XYZ file of N, CA and C in Angstrom:
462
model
N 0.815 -1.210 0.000
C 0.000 0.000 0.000
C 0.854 1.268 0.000
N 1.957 0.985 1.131
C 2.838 2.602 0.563
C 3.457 2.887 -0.341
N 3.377 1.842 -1.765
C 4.087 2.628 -2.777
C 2.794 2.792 -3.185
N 1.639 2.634 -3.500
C 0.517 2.787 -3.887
C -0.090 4.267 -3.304
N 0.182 4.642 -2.038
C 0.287 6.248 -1.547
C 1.263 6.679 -1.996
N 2.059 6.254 -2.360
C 3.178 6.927 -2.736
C 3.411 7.495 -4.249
N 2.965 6.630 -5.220
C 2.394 7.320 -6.436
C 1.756 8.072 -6.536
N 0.478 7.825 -5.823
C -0.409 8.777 -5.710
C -0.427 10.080 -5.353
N 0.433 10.069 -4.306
C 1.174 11.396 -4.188
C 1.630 12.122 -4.974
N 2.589 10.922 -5.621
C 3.492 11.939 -6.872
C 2.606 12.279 -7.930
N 1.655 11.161 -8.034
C 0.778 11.926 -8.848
C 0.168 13.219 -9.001
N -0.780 13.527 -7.642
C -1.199 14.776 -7.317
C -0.525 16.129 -7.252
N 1.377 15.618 -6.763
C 2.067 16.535 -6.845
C 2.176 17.131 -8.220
N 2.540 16.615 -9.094
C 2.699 16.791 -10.626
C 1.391 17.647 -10.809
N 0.153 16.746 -10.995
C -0.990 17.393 -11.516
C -1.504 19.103 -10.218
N -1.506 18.504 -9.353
C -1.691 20.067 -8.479
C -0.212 21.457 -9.104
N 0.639 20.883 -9.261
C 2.178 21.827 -9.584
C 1.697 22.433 -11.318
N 0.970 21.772 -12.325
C 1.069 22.103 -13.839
C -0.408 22.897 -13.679
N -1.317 22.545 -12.738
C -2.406 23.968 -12.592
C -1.599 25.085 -11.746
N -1.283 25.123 -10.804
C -0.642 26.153 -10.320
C 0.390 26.938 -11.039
N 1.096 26.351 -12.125
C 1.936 26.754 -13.032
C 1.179 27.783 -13.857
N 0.235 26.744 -14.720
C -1.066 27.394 -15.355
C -1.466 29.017 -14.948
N -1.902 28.935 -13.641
C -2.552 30.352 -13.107
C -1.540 31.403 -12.718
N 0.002 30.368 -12.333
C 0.998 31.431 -11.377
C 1.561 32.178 -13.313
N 1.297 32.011 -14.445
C 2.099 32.309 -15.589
C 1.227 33.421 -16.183
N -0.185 33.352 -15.827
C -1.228 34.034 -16.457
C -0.752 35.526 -15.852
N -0.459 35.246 -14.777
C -0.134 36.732 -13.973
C 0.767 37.875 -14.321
N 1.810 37.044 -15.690
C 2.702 37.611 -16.097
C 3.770 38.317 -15.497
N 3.878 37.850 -13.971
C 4.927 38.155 -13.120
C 6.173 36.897 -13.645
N 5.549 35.872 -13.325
C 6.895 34.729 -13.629
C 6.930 34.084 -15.233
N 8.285 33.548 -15.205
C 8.635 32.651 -15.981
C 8.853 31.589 -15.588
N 7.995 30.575 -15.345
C 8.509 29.360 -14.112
C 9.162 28.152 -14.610
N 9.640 27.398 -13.940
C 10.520 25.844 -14.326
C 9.217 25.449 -14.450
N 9.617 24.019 -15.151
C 8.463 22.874 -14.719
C 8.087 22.294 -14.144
N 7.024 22.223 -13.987
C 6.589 21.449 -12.250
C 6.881 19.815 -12.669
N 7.257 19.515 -11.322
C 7.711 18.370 -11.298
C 7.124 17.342 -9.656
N 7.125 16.349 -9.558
C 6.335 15.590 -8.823
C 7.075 15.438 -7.517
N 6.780 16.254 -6.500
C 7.490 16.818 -5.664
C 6.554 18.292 -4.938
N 7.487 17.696 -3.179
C 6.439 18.002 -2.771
C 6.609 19.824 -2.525
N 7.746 20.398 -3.290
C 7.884 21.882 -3.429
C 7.493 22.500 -4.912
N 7.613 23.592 -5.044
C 7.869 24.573 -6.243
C 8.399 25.922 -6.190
N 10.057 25.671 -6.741
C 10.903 27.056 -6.293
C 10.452 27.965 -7.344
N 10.879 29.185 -7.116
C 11.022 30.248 -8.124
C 12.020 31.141 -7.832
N 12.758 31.116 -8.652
C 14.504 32.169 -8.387
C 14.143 33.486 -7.792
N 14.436 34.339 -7.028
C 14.303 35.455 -6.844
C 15.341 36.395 -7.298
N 16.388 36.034 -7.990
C 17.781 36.621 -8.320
C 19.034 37.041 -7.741
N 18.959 36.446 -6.321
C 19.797 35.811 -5.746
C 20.211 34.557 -5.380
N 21.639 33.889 -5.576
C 21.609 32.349 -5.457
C 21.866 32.356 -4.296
N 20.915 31.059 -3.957
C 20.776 30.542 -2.178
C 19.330 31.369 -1.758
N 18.851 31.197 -2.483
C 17.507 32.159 -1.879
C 16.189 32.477 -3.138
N 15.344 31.634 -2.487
C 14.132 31.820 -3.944
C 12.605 31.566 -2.482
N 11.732 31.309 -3.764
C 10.370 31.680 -3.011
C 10.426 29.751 -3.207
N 9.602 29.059 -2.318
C 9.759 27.816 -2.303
C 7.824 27.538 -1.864
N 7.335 27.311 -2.950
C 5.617 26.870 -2.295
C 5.860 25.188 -2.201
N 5.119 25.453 -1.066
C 4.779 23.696 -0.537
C 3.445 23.376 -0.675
N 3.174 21.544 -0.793
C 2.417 21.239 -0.524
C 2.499 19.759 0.086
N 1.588 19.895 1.071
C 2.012 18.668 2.047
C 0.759 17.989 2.431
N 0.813 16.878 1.691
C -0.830 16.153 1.952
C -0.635 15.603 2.996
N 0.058 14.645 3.925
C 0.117 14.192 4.916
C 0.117 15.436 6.164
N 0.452 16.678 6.241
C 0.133 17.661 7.373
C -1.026 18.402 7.041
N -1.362 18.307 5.431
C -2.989 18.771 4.809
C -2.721 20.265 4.695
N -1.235 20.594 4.264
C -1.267 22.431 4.337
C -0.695 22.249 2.886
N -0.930 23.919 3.106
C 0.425 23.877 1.799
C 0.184 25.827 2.034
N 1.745 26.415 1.370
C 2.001 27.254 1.696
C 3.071 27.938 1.040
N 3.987 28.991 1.046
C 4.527 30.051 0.380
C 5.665 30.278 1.387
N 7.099 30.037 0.756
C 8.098 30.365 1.848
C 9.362 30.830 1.122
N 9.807 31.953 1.432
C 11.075 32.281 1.678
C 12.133 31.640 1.834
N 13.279 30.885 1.022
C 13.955 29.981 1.312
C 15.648 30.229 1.444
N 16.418 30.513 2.288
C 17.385 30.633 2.325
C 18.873 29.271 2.420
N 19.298 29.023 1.440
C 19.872 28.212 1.621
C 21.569 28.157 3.206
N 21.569 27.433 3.499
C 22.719 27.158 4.396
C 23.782 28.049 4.582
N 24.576 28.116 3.396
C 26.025 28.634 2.521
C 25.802 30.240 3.034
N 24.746 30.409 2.816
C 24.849 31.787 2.976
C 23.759 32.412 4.291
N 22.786 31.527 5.196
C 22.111 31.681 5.855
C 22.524 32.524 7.078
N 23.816 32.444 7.615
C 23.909 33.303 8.648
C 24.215 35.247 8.386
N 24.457 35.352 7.100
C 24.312 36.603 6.620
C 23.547 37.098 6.199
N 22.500 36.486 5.653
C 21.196 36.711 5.018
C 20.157 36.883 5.992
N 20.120 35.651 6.711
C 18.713 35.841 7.595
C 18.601 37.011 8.675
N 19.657 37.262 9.590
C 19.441 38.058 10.326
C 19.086 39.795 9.729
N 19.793 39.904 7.855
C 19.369 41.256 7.800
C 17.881 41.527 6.864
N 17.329 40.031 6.771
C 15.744 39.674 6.380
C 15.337 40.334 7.693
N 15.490 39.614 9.220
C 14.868 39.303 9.957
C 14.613 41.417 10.465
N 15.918 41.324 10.320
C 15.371 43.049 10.836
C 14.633 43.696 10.105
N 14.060 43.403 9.194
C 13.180 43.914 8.440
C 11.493 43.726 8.516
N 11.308 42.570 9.562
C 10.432 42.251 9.774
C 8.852 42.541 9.786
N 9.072 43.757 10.773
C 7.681 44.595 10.470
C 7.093 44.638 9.615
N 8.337 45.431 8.187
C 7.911 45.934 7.304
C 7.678 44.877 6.305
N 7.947 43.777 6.285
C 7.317 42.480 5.501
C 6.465 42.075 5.680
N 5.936 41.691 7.134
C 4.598 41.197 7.192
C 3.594 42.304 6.895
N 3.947 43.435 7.261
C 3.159 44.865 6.917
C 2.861 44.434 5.372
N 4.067 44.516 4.575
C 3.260 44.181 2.975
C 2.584 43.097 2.511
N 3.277 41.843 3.498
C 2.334 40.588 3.221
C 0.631 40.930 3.645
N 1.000 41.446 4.442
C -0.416 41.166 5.390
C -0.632 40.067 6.021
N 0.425 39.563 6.931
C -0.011 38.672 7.755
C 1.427 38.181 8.443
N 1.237 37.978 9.580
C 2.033 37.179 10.587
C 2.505 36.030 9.960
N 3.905 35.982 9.790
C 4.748 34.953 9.011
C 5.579 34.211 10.195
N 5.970 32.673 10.107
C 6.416 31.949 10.784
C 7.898 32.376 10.015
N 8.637 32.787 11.333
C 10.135 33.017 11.197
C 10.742 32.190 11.161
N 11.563 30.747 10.025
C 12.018 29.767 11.010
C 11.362 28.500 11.470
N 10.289 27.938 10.606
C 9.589 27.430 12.136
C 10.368 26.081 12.730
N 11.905 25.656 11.473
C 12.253 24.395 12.045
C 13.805 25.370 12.647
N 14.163 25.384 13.364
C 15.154 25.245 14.779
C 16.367 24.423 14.173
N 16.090 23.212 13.896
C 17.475 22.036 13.583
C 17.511 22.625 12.236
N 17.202 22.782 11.599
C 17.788 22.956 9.674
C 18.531 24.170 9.446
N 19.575 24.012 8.937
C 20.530 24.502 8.752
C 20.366 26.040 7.717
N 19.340 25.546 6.648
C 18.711 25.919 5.821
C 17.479 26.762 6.417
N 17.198 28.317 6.561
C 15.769 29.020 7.390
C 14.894 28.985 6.076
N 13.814 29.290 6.415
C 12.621 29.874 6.274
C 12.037 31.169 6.940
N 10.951 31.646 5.807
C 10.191 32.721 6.105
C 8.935 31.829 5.717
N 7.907 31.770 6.468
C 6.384 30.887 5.482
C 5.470 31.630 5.837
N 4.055 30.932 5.091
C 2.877 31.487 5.465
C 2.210 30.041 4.827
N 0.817 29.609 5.851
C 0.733 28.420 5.419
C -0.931 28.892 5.702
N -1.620 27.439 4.763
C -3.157 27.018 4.585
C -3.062 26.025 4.847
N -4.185 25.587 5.875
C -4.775 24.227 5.787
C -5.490 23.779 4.785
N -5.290 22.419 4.299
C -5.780 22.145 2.949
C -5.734 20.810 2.971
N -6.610 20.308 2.464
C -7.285 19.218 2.753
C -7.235 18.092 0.900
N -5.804 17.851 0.692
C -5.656 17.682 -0.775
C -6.400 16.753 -1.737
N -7.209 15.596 -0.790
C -7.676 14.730 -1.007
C -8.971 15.442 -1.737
N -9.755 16.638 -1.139
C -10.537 17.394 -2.046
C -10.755 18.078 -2.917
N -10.500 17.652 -4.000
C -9.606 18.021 -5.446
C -10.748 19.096 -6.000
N -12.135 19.228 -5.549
C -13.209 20.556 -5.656
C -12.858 21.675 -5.330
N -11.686 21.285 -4.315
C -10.840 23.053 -3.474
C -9.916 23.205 -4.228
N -9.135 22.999 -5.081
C -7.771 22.971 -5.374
C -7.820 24.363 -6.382
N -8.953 24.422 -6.461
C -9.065 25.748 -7.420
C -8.637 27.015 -6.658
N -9.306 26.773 -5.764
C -9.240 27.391 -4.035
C -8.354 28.210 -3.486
N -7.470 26.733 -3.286
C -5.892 26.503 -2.888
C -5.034 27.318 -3.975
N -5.151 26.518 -5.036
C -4.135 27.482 -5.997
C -4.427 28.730 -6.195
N -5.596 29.564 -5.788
C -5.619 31.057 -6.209
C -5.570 31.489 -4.867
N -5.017 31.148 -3.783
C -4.404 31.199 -2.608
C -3.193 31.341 -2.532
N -2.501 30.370 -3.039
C -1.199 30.394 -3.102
C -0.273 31.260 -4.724
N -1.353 31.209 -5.119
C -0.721 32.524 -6.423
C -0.820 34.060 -5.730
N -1.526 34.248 -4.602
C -1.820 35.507 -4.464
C -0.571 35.849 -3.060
N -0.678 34.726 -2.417
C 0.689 35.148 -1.794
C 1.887 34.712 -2.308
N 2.312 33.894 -3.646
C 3.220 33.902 -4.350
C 3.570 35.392 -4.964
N 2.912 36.051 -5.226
C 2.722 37.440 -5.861
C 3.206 38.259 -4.751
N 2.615 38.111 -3.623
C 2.858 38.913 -2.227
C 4.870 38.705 -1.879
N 4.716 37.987 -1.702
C 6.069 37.496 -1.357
C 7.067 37.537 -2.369
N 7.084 37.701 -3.461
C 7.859 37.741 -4.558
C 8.147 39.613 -4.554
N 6.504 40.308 -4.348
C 7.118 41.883 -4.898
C 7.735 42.160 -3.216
N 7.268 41.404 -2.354
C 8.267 42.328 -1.022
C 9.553 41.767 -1.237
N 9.759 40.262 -1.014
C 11.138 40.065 -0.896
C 12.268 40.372 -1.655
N 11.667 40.584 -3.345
C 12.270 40.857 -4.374
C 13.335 42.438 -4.068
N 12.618 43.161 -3.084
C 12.582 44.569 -3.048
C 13.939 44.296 -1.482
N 13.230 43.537 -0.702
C 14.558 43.188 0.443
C 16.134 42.980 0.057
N 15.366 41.842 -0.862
C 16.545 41.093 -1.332
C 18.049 41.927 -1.711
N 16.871 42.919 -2.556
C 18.121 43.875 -3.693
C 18.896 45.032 -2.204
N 18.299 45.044 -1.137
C 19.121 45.793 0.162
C 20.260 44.932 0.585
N 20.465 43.659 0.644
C 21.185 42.471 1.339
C 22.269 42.375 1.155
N 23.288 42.647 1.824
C 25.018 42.251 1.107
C 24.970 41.184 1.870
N 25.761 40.449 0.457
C 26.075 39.036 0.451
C 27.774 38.916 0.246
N 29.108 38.899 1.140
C 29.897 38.601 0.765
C 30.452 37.506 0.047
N 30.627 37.090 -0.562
C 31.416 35.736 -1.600
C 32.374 35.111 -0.972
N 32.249 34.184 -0.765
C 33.398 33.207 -0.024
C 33.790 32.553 -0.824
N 35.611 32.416 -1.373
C 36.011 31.780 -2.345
C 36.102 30.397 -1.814
């Protein structure tokens, strides 16, 4: 049975990722990769080590919009995101989980929905949910981002 959930998954991932593609392209903000069967979808922000990362997670039933800072460069980056704080959730409009995993090396910025994936009647829902704070999070951070010195470590 668990590779049998387990397709299925990948299935939904794929097919939920090529509608969300669909609606996130109409917007004419992005140029996106291809969705692929998996349980993220990055989008570059134009810095490397750092893009917008949407999730979807049928086993916790959310899915959501995050800020992704990779490792390599996380201890220079995050703290001069983090002072910025106010003024991000101010443009998001909403209280963002700073971080919410502690052990990963790798931070986050998120904002999450409960979502219930198995109800494929919502997904219309969901995805014009997550395009609208894909949009949100792309014009603030885009605008952070370009403040951020990043030294180069050879």
């Amino acid at each position: 049975e668990d590779s049998t959930q387990n397709s299925r998954t990948k299935q939904w991932q794929l097919e939920f990722w090529k509608a969300f593609r669909e609606e996130l392209l109409k917007t004419k903000q992005f140029t996106s990769a291809q969705p692929r069967a998996r349980h993220y979808f990055n989008i570059p922000l134009g810095k490397t080590g750092i893009y917008l990362s949407n999730v979807v997670n049928i086993a916790s039933e959310r899915i959501g919009v995050r800020l992704y800072i990779r490792s390599k460069i996380v201890e220079q980056v995050f703290p001069q995101i983090e002072a910025q704080k106010e003024g991000i959730e101010k443009s998001i409009g909403q209280t963002l989980q700073w971080n919410a995993s502690s052990t990963n090396k790798d931070k986050t910025v998120g904002f999450y929905l409960d979502a219930n994936m198995d109800q494929k009647e919502n997904w219309p829902k969901y995805i014009e949910w997550l395009v609208d704070y894909t949009l949100r999070f792309e014009r603030t951070f885009r605008d952070v981002i370009k403040t951020i010195a990043i030294h180069e470590e050879d």
